[in-house]
Coordinates of C-alpha atoms in Angstrom, one line a residue:
M1 CA 3.2 19.9 30.9
K2 CA 5.4 17.8 28.8
N3 CA 4.1 16.5 25.6
R4 CA 4.1 12.7 25.3
N5 CA 6.8 11.7 22.6
K6 CA 5.0 9.4 19.9
D7 CA 8.2 8.8 17.9
I8 CA 10.1 5.5 18.4
N9 CA 13.9 5.5 18.7
M10 CA 14.8 2.8 16.2
L11 CA 18.7 2.9 16.5
E12 CA 19.0 1.8 20.1
G13 CA 17.9 -1.1 22.3
P14 CA 15.9 -4.2 21.6
L15 CA 14.1 -4.2 18.4
L16 CA 11.1 -6.7 18.3
G17 CA 9.1 -4.7 20.9
K18 CA 9.8 -1.6 18.8
V19 CA 9.0 -3.3 15.4
I20 CA 5.5 -4.6 16.9
G21 CA 5.0 -1.3 18.4
F22 CA 5.5 0.5 15.2
I23 CA 3.3 -1.9 13.3
L24 CA 0.3 -2.3 15.5
P25 CA -1.2 1.2 14.9
L26 CA -0.4 0.9 11.5
I27 CA -2.0 -2.6 11.1
A28 CA -5.1 -1.0 12.9
T29 CA -4.9 1.9 10.4
N30 CA -4.8 -0.1 7.4
M31 CA -7.2 -2.9 9.0
L32 CA -9.8 0.2 9.4
Q33 CA -9.3 1.5 5.9
V34 CA -9.8 -2.1 4.4
L35 CA -13.0 -2.4 6.6
Y36 CA -14.1 1.1 5.4
N37 CA -13.5 -0.2 1.6
A38 CA -15.6 -3.4 2.4
A39 CA -18.3 -1.2 3.5
D40 CA -18.0 0.9 0.6
M41 CA -19.0 -2.4 -1.4
V42 CA -21.3 -3.9 1.1
I43 CA -23.5 -0.6 1.2
A44 CA -23.4 -0.2 -2.5
G45 CA -24.9 -3.8 -3.0
M46 CA -27.6 -2.7 -0.3
S47 CA -28.5 -0.1 -3.2
G48 CA -30.2 -3.0 -4.9
V49 CA -28.8 -2.0 -8.3
P50 CA -27.6 -5.3 -10.0
G51 CA -23.7 -5.7 -10.4
A52 CA -22.8 -2.6 -8.0
I53 CA -20.4 -4.7 -6.2
G54 CA -18.7 -6.2 -9.2
S55 CA -18.5 -3.0 -11.1
I56 CA -16.3 -1.6 -8.0
G57 CA -14.4 -4.7 -8.0
T58 CA -13.5 -4.4 -11.7
T59 CA -12.1 -0.7 -11.2
A60 CA -9.6 -1.9 -8.6
A61 CA -6.6 -2.8 -11.0
M62 CA -7.1 0.5 -13.0
I63 CA -7.4 2.8 -10.0
N64 CA -4.5 1.0 -8.3
L65 CA -2.3 1.7 -11.5
I66 CA -3.1 5.2 -11.1
L67 CA -2.6 5.6 -7.2
N68 CA 0.5 3.5 -7.3
I69 CA 2.2 6.2 -9.1
F70 CA 2.1 8.7 -6.2
M71 CA 2.3 6.0 -3.6
G72 CA 5.7 5.1 -5.1
F73 CA 6.9 8.5 -4.5
S74 CA 5.5 8.5 -1.0
V75 CA 7.7 5.5 -0.3
G76 CA 10.5 7.7 -1.5
T77 CA 9.5 10.5 1.1
N78 CA 9.6 7.7 3.9
V79 CA 12.9 6.6 3.0
V80 CA 14.5 10.0 2.7
V81 CA 13.2 11.4 5.6
A82 CA 13.9 8.4 7.7
R83 CA 17.4 8.3 6.3
S84 CA 18.0 12.1 7.3
I85 CA 16.7 11.5 10.6
G86 CA 19.1 8.3 11.2
R87 CA 22.2 10.3 10.1
G88 CA 21.0 13.3 12.4
D89 CA 20.7 16.0 9.6
R90 CA 17.9 18.4 10.7
D91 CA 18.2 20.6 7.7
A92 CA 17.8 17.8 5.2
T93 CA 15.0 16.2 7.1
S94 CA 13.0 19.7 6.8
A95 CA 13.7 20.0 3.3
A96 CA 12.5 16.5 2.6
V97 CA 9.2 17.2 4.5
H98 CA 8.6 20.2 2.7
S99 CA 9.5 19.2 -0.8
S100 CA 7.6 15.9 -0.7
L101 CA 4.3 17.7 -0.1
I102 CA 5.1 19.6 -3.3
V103 CA 5.7 16.5 -5.2
G104 CA 2.6 15.0 -3.7
L105 CA 0.4 17.9 -4.6
I106 CA 1.8 17.8 -8.3
T107 CA 1.6 13.9 -8.9
G108 CA -1.8 13.9 -7.2
F109 CA -3.5 16.3 -9.7
I110 CA -1.6 14.5 -12.7
C111 CA -3.2 11.4 -11.5
S112 CA -6.4 12.7 -10.9
I113 CA -6.6 13.8 -14.6
I114 CA -5.6 10.8 -16.0
C115 CA -7.9 9.0 -14.1
F116 CA -10.9 10.9 -15.2
F117 CA -10.3 10.8 -18.8
V118 CA -9.0 7.4 -19.4
S119 CA -11.3 5.5 -16.9
R120 CA -14.1 4.3 -19.4
P121 CA -12.0 3.4 -22.4
V122 CA -9.5 1.3 -20.1
L123 CA -12.4 -0.4 -18.4
S124 CA -14.1 -1.1 -21.7
L125 CA -10.7 -2.5 -22.9
L126 CA -10.6 -4.8 -19.7
G127 CA -14.1 -6.4 -20.8
D128 CA -16.5 -4.5 -18.9
R129 CA -19.9 -4.2 -20.8
G130 CA -23.4 -2.8 -20.5
H131 CA -24.6 -1.6 -16.9
V132 CA -21.5 -3.0 -15.4
L133 CA -19.4 -0.7 -17.6
E134 CA -21.8 2.3 -16.9
L135 CA -21.5 2.0 -13.1
A136 CA -17.6 1.3 -13.0
S137 CA -17.2 4.4 -15.2
L138 CA -19.5 6.5 -13.1
Y139 CA -17.6 5.4 -10.0
T140 CA -14.1 6.1 -11.1
K141 CA -14.8 9.7 -12.6
I142 CA -16.1 10.8 -9.1
Y143 CA -13.4 9.0 -7.2
S144 CA -10.8 10.7 -9.4
L145 CA -11.9 14.0 -7.9
G146 CA -10.4 12.9 -4.6
I147 CA -7.1 11.7 -5.9
P148 CA -5.2 14.9 -5.0
F149 CA -6.6 14.7 -1.4
M150 CA -5.3 11.0 -1.3
A151 CA -1.9 11.7 -2.6
L152 CA -1.2 14.5 0.0
S153 CA -2.5 12.3 2.8
N154 CA -0.1 9.4 1.8
F155 CA 2.8 11.6 1.8
L156 CA 1.6 13.2 5.4
I157 CA 1.3 9.7 6.6
A158 CA 4.9 8.8 4.9
I159 CA 6.3 11.7 6.9
F160 CA 4.5 10.6 10.4
R161 CA 5.9 7.0 9.7
A162 CA 9.5 8.0 8.9
K163 CA 9.7 9.6 12.3
G164 CA 8.3 6.5 14.1
D165 CA 4.9 8.0 14.5
T166 CA 2.2 5.4 13.4
R167 CA -0.5 6.6 16.1
T168 CA -1.3 9.8 14.6
P169 CA -2.3 8.5 11.2
L170 CA -4.4 6.0 13.0
Y171 CA -6.3 8.4 14.9
V172 CA -7.0 10.7 11.9
L173 CA -7.8 8.0 9.5
S174 CA -10.1 6.2 12.1
A175 CA -12.1 9.5 12.2
S176 CA -12.2 10.0 8.4
G177 CA -13.1 6.5 7.9
L178 CA -15.9 6.6 10.2
L179 CA -17.2 9.6 8.4
N180 CA -16.7 7.7 5.0
V181 CA -19.2 5.1 6.4
V182 CA -21.8 7.5 7.7
L183 CA -21.8 9.3 4.4
N184 CA -22.0 6.0 2.5
C185 CA -25.1 5.3 4.4
F186 CA -26.5 8.8 4.0
F187 CA -26.0 9.1 0.1
V188 CA -27.1 5.4 -0.6
L189 CA -29.7 4.4 2.0
V190 CA -31.1 8.0 2.5
C191 CA -30.5 9.8 -0.8
G192 CA -31.1 6.4 -3.1
M193 CA -27.8 6.7 -4.9
S194 CA -25.6 3.9 -5.7
V195 CA -21.8 3.7 -6.6
D196 CA -21.8 7.5 -7.3
G197 CA -23.0 7.9 -3.5
V198 CA -20.0 5.6 -2.6
A199 CA -17.5 7.5 -4.6
Y200 CA -18.7 11.0 -3.3
A201 CA -18.3 9.7 0.3
T202 CA -14.6 8.6 -0.5
V203 CA -13.8 12.0 -1.8
I204 CA -14.8 14.0 1.1
S205 CA -13.5 11.6 3.7
N206 CA -10.0 11.9 2.1
A207 CA -10.3 15.6 2.1
V208 CA -11.0 15.6 5.7
S209 CA -8.1 13.3 6.5
M210 CA -5.5 15.4 4.4
A211 CA -6.7 18.6 6.4
L212 CA -6.4 17.0 9.9
L213 CA -3.0 15.3 8.9
A214 CA -1.7 18.7 7.9
I215 CA -2.7 20.5 10.9
V216 CA -1.4 17.9 13.4
L217 CA 2.1 18.0 11.5
S218 CA 1.9 21.8 11.5
R219 CA 1.7 21.6 15.4
D220 CA 4.6 19.2 15.6
T221 CA 7.6 20.4 17.6
G222 CA 10.3 18.1 16.2
W223 CA 12.3 18.3 12.8
C224 CA 9.3 17.2 10.8
R225 CA 7.1 20.3 11.5
L226 CA 5.3 21.5 8.5
E227 CA 5.6 25.3 8.1
M228 CA 3.8 26.8 5.2
K229 CA 6.6 29.5 4.5
K230 CA 8.9 26.4 4.0
L231 CA 7.0 24.8 1.3
R232 CA 9.2 24.8 -1.8
L233 CA 11.3 22.3 -3.9
H234 CA 14.6 21.7 -2.7
R235 CA 16.6 20.3 -5.4
S236 CA 18.6 17.6 -3.5
A237 CA 15.9 16.5 -1.6
V238 CA 13.7 16.1 -4.6
K239 CA 16.4 14.1 -6.4
E240 CA 16.5 11.8 -3.5
I241 CA 12.6 11.2 -3.5
I242 CA 12.7 10.7 -7.2
R243 CA 15.4 8.3 -7.1
D244 CA 14.0 6.2 -4.3
G245 CA 10.4 6.6 -5.2
L246 CA 10.2 6.6 -8.9
P247 CA 11.2 3.0 -9.1
A248 CA 8.5 2.1 -6.6
G249 CA 5.9 4.2 -8.4
I250 CA 6.9 2.2 -11.7
Q251 CA 6.8 -1.1 -9.9
G252 CA 3.6 -0.4 -8.7
A253 CA 2.1 0.7 -11.8
L254 CA 3.4 -2.3 -13.7
F255 CA 2.1 -4.7 -10.9
S256 CA -1.2 -3.1 -11.7
L257 CA -0.9 -3.7 -15.3
S258 CA -0.1 -7.4 -14.9
N259 CA -3.2 -7.5 -12.6
M260 CA -5.4 -5.6 -15.1
L261 CA -4.4 -8.5 -17.4
I262 CA -5.5 -10.9 -15.0
Q263 CA -8.6 -9.0 -14.2
S264 CA -9.5 -9.0 -18.0
S265 CA -9.0 -12.8 -18.0
I266 CA -11.6 -13.1 -15.0
I267 CA -14.0 -10.7 -16.8
G268 CA -13.7 -12.9 -19.8
F269 CA -14.7 -16.0 -17.9
N270 CA -17.5 -14.1 -16.4
N271 CA -18.8 -13.0 -19.7
E272 CA -18.3 -16.5 -21.1
L273 CA -19.9 -18.6 -18.2
C274 CA -22.5 -15.9 -17.0
P275 CA -23.6 -14.1 -20.1
G276 CA -25.8 -11.1 -18.8
G277 CA -24.6 -11.5 -15.1
S278 CA -21.9 -10.8 -12.8
D279 CA -21.4 -13.9 -10.4
I280 CA -17.7 -14.6 -11.3
I281 CA -16.4 -10.9 -10.9
D282 CA -18.8 -10.5 -7.8
G283 CA -17.2 -13.6 -6.3
N284 CA -13.6 -12.5 -7.1
A285 CA -14.3 -9.0 -5.9
A286 CA -15.6 -10.6 -2.5
A287 CA -12.5 -12.7 -1.9
S288 CA -10.2 -10.1 -2.9
S289 CA -11.8 -7.7 -0.3
L290 CA -11.2 -10.4 2.4
E291 CA -7.7 -10.9 1.2
A292 CA -7.0 -7.1 1.7
F293 CA -7.3 -7.7 5.6
I294 CA -4.2 -10.0 5.5
Y295 CA -2.4 -7.9 2.8
V296 CA -2.4 -4.6 4.8
A297 CA -1.4 -6.5 7.9
T298 CA 1.6 -7.7 6.0
N299 CA 2.2 -4.5 4.1
S300 CA 2.3 -2.8 7.5
V301 CA 5.4 -4.9 8.3
Y302 CA 6.8 -3.8 4.7
Q303 CA 6.4 -0.4 5.9
A304 CA 8.4 -1.2 9.2
A305 CA 11.0 -2.8 7.2
V306 CA 11.6 0.3 4.9
T307 CA 11.4 2.8 7.9
F308 CA 13.8 0.8 10.3
T309 CA 16.1 -0.3 7.5
S310 CA 16.4 3.3 6.2
Q311 CA 17.2 4.8 9.6
H312 CA 19.8 2.3 10.1
H313 CA 21.2 2.9 6.8
G314 CA 21.5 6.6 7.5
A315 CA 23.3 5.9 10.8
R316 CA 25.4 3.1 9.1
K317 CA 24.6 0.5 11.6
Y318 CA 24.5 -2.4 9.1
K319 CA 24.9 -5.2 11.6
R320 CA 21.8 -4.3 13.4
I321 CA 19.8 -4.4 10.0
G322 CA 20.3 -8.0 10.4
L323 CA 18.2 -8.0 13.3
V324 CA 15.7 -5.7 11.6
M325 CA 15.4 -8.5 8.9
R326 CA 14.9 -11.2 11.4
C327 CA 12.3 -9.4 13.5
C328 CA 10.2 -8.4 10.2
Y329 CA 10.5 -11.9 8.7
L330 CA 9.1 -13.3 11.9
V331 CA 6.3 -11.0 12.5
T332 CA 4.9 -10.9 8.8
G333 CA 5.1 -14.7 8.8
A334 CA 3.1 -14.9 12.0
I335 CA 0.5 -12.5 10.7
A336 CA 0.2 -14.4 7.5
V337 CA -0.4 -17.7 9.2
I338 CA -2.7 -16.3 11.8
G339 CA -4.8 -14.2 9.0
T340 CA -5.1 -17.2 6.8
L341 CA -6.5 -19.4 9.5
I342 CA -9.0 -17.0 10.3
L343 CA -10.3 -16.5 6.8
M344 CA -10.3 -20.2 6.0
L345 CA -12.1 -21.0 9.1
F346 CA -14.7 -18.5 8.7
H347 CA -14.9 -18.0 4.8
T348 CA -18.5 -18.8 4.4
P349 CA -20.3 -16.2 6.8
L350 CA -17.6 -13.5 5.6
L351 CA -18.6 -14.1 1.9
K352 CA -22.2 -14.1 2.5
L353 CA -21.6 -10.6 3.8
Y354 CA -20.7 -9.6 0.1
V355 CA -22.8 -12.2 -2.2
D356 CA -25.5 -14.7 -1.8
S357 CA -25.5 -16.8 -5.1
E358 CA -23.7 -20.2 -4.9
S359 CA -21.8 -19.4 -8.2
A360 CA -20.3 -16.2 -6.7
I361 CA -19.2 -17.9 -3.5
S362 CA -18.0 -20.8 -5.4
T363 CA -15.6 -18.5 -7.5
A364 CA -14.7 -16.7 -4.3
L365 CA -13.5 -20.0 -2.7
I366 CA -11.3 -21.1 -5.6
R367 CA -9.5 -17.9 -5.3
M368 CA -9.0 -18.3 -1.6
D369 CA -8.0 -21.8 -1.4
I370 CA -5.1 -21.1 -4.1
M371 CA -4.2 -17.7 -2.9
I372 CA -4.9 -17.3 0.9
I373 CA -3.1 -20.7 2.0
P374 CA 0.4 -19.7 0.5
Y375 CA -0.1 -15.9 1.6
F376 CA 3.1 -16.1 3.6
L377 CA 5.0 -15.9 0.5
L378 CA 3.7 -12.5 -0.4
A379 CA 4.5 -11.4 3.2
F380 CA 8.1 -12.4 2.5
M381 CA 8.2 -10.8 -0.7
E382 CA 7.0 -7.5 0.8
V383 CA 9.5 -7.5 3.7
G384 CA 12.4 -8.3 1.2
S385 CA 11.3 -5.3 -1.0
G386 CA 11.2 -3.0 2.0
V387 CA 14.7 -4.2 3.2
L388 CA 16.2 -3.4 -0.3
R389 CA 14.6 0.2 -0.4
G390 CA 15.6 0.9 2.9
L391 CA 19.1 0.1 1.8
G392 CA 18.8 2.6 -1.1
R393 CA 18.3 0.0 -3.5
S394 CA 14.9 0.9 -4.8
T395 CA 15.8 0.4 -8.5
T396 CA 17.2 -3.2 -7.6
S397 CA 13.8 -4.1 -5.6
T398 CA 11.9 -3.0 -8.5
V399 CA 13.6 -4.8 -11.2
V400 CA 13.4 -8.0 -9.2
S401 CA 9.7 -7.7 -8.4
L402 CA 8.9 -6.9 -12.1
I403 CA 10.9 -9.7 -13.5
G404 CA 9.7 -12.1 -10.8
S405 CA 6.1 -11.1 -10.5
C406 CA 5.0 -8.8 -13.3
L407 CA 6.6 -10.4 -16.2
F408 CA 6.1 -14.0 -15.0
R409 CA 2.5 -13.5 -14.6
I410 CA 2.1 -11.9 -18.0
V411 CA 4.0 -14.8 -19.6
W412 CA 1.9 -17.4 -17.5
I413 CA -1.4 -15.8 -18.6
Q414 CA -0.3 -16.0 -22.4
T415 CA 1.2 -19.5 -22.3
V416 CA -0.4 -21.8 -19.2
C417 CA -3.6 -20.3 -19.1
R418 CA -4.2 -20.8 -22.8
I419 CA -3.2 -24.5 -22.4
F420 CA -5.3 -24.9 -19.0
H421 CA -8.2 -22.5 -19.6
S422 CA -9.6 -22.3 -16.0
L423 CA -10.0 -19.6 -13.1
E424 CA -7.6 -22.1 -11.4
A425 CA -4.7 -21.5 -13.7
V426 CA -5.1 -17.7 -13.7
Y427 CA -4.9 -17.6 -9.6
L428 CA -1.9 -20.1 -9.4
S429 CA 0.3 -17.5 -11.2
Y430 CA 0.3 -15.4 -8.0
P431 CA 1.8 -17.7 -5.3
I432 CA 4.6 -19.0 -7.6
S433 CA 5.5 -15.5 -8.4
W434 CA 5.6 -14.6 -4.7
G435 CA 7.8 -17.2 -3.8
L436 CA 10.3 -16.5 -6.7
T437 CA 10.4 -13.0 -5.9
A438 CA 10.6 -13.4 -2.2
L439 CA 13.7 -15.7 -2.6
T440 CA 15.5 -13.2 -4.9
H441 CA 14.6 -10.3 -2.5
F442 CA 16.3 -12.1 0.5
L443 CA 19.3 -13.3 -1.3
I444 CA 20.0 -10.0 -2.9
S445 CA 19.5 -7.9 0.4
M446 CA 21.8 -10.3 2.3
R447 CA 24.7 -9.7 -0.2
I448 CA 24.3 -5.9 -0.3
R449 CA 24.0 -5.8 3.6
R450 CA 27.6 -7.9 3.7
H451 CA 28.8 -5.3 1.3
Y452 CA 28.1 -2.2 3.5
M453 CA 29.3 -4.1 6.6
E454 CA 32.7 -4.5 4.9
E455 CA 32.8 -1.0 3.6
Y456 CA 31.8 0.7 6.8
P457 CA 33.2 -2.0 9.4
E458 CA 32.7 0.7 12.3
E459 CA 29.2 1.9 13.0
V460 CA 29.2 5.7 12.8
P461 CA 27.2 7.3 15.8
S462 CA 25.0 10.2 14.9
T463 CA 26.5 13.4 15.8
N464 CA 23.5 15.3 16.4
E465 CA 20.6 14.5 19.0
L466 CA 17.5 12.5 17.7
P467 CA 14.3 14.5 16.6
V468 CA 12.3 14.3 19.8
S469 CA 9.5 16.9 20.6
E470 CA 10.6 19.7 22.6
G471 CA 10.0 19.5 26.5
E472 CA 11.0 15.7 26.6

């Protein structure tokens, strides 16, 4: 019996349907992950421990700072594997696959050690105090134990996406996410634990997802098959992964630093206006959790932009990259608008899933009014960044993003927010930085694409067959 090929041929035929076919399983996967993360916070809140939701929320910026290091390298894996497939190089594809997993394991362990030992002093520096600091520190230390599993999962998922398979990660992460929710309920509602139970559930579910993804890839019959005997570092592949992944990791880490500064400002408002309470950080965490549903949907289009552009760059089909850009901008804009309408129409019942105090809900609504309505700007910024990375200009994407978003936000917090001391001023830094960065990304990507079209006026067809499963 022939195996059904899950990989998408991105280089030929109409693109819009293929882009949508690529991102739908990806959106479903990411939505489920956000849903499971939201369940973490909701179930932690059911423990009855004051500040449980807010304490998890205050760890987000610091944890993302650590995670973005290996997630950046996984972007490099996506780019390098997809580019090798696009140019029809089977050996380079296999080398990139096996080298990237070693890189993932190494970066995962490094990030785990860093997170474990720096979590408490960093959280204290951000402004966490008393029981909130104790809960947040406990959560991050346990969470750090699962980072190596998470890192390998991200690298494996990047390999699946690079070859056009977004359904396998959906199936695997759906199963592990459901396990996460079941374990949350067991540890919190049955065993009487709080944030520690949520953290243990996350560690176990990540270990399961990593194992399942590795098993599936080891049974693949195409170019990306995982073979344990081939696991080693290939110098050329590692060099490419670092070249394309390191700027993404630096960008993500510095983004998190700027977000940590903003998080510190929000904690400062909480300590000032709610001494001994956590309404402001609870409300901010609730709104942020809801926003994540739109973000992961638009980020799915970013992943499509990276993968489709990378394959076309490898095949030197630069004229067709213009169609890739149009499809991605159209789809991500539609997702952002629809998501915004849904959240703004149903914000009250959705927020009450997390918090019930009027002060917390008021804080959440302030954030949503300022950041959700112009969310399409963030969507465009993500797609522009993805196109640049796919074109092999990861460093350019990073520099633009750091100046347009990170540096801008830091300057804004140190200047405007000191003059207009309010939550509204803090949140306003986001949409302005999104718009500036999105425009710059678009203009630069158009210029680079035109340069490649002039340098390679003739599209060079792939000399080898595309990597489909045997028996197709």
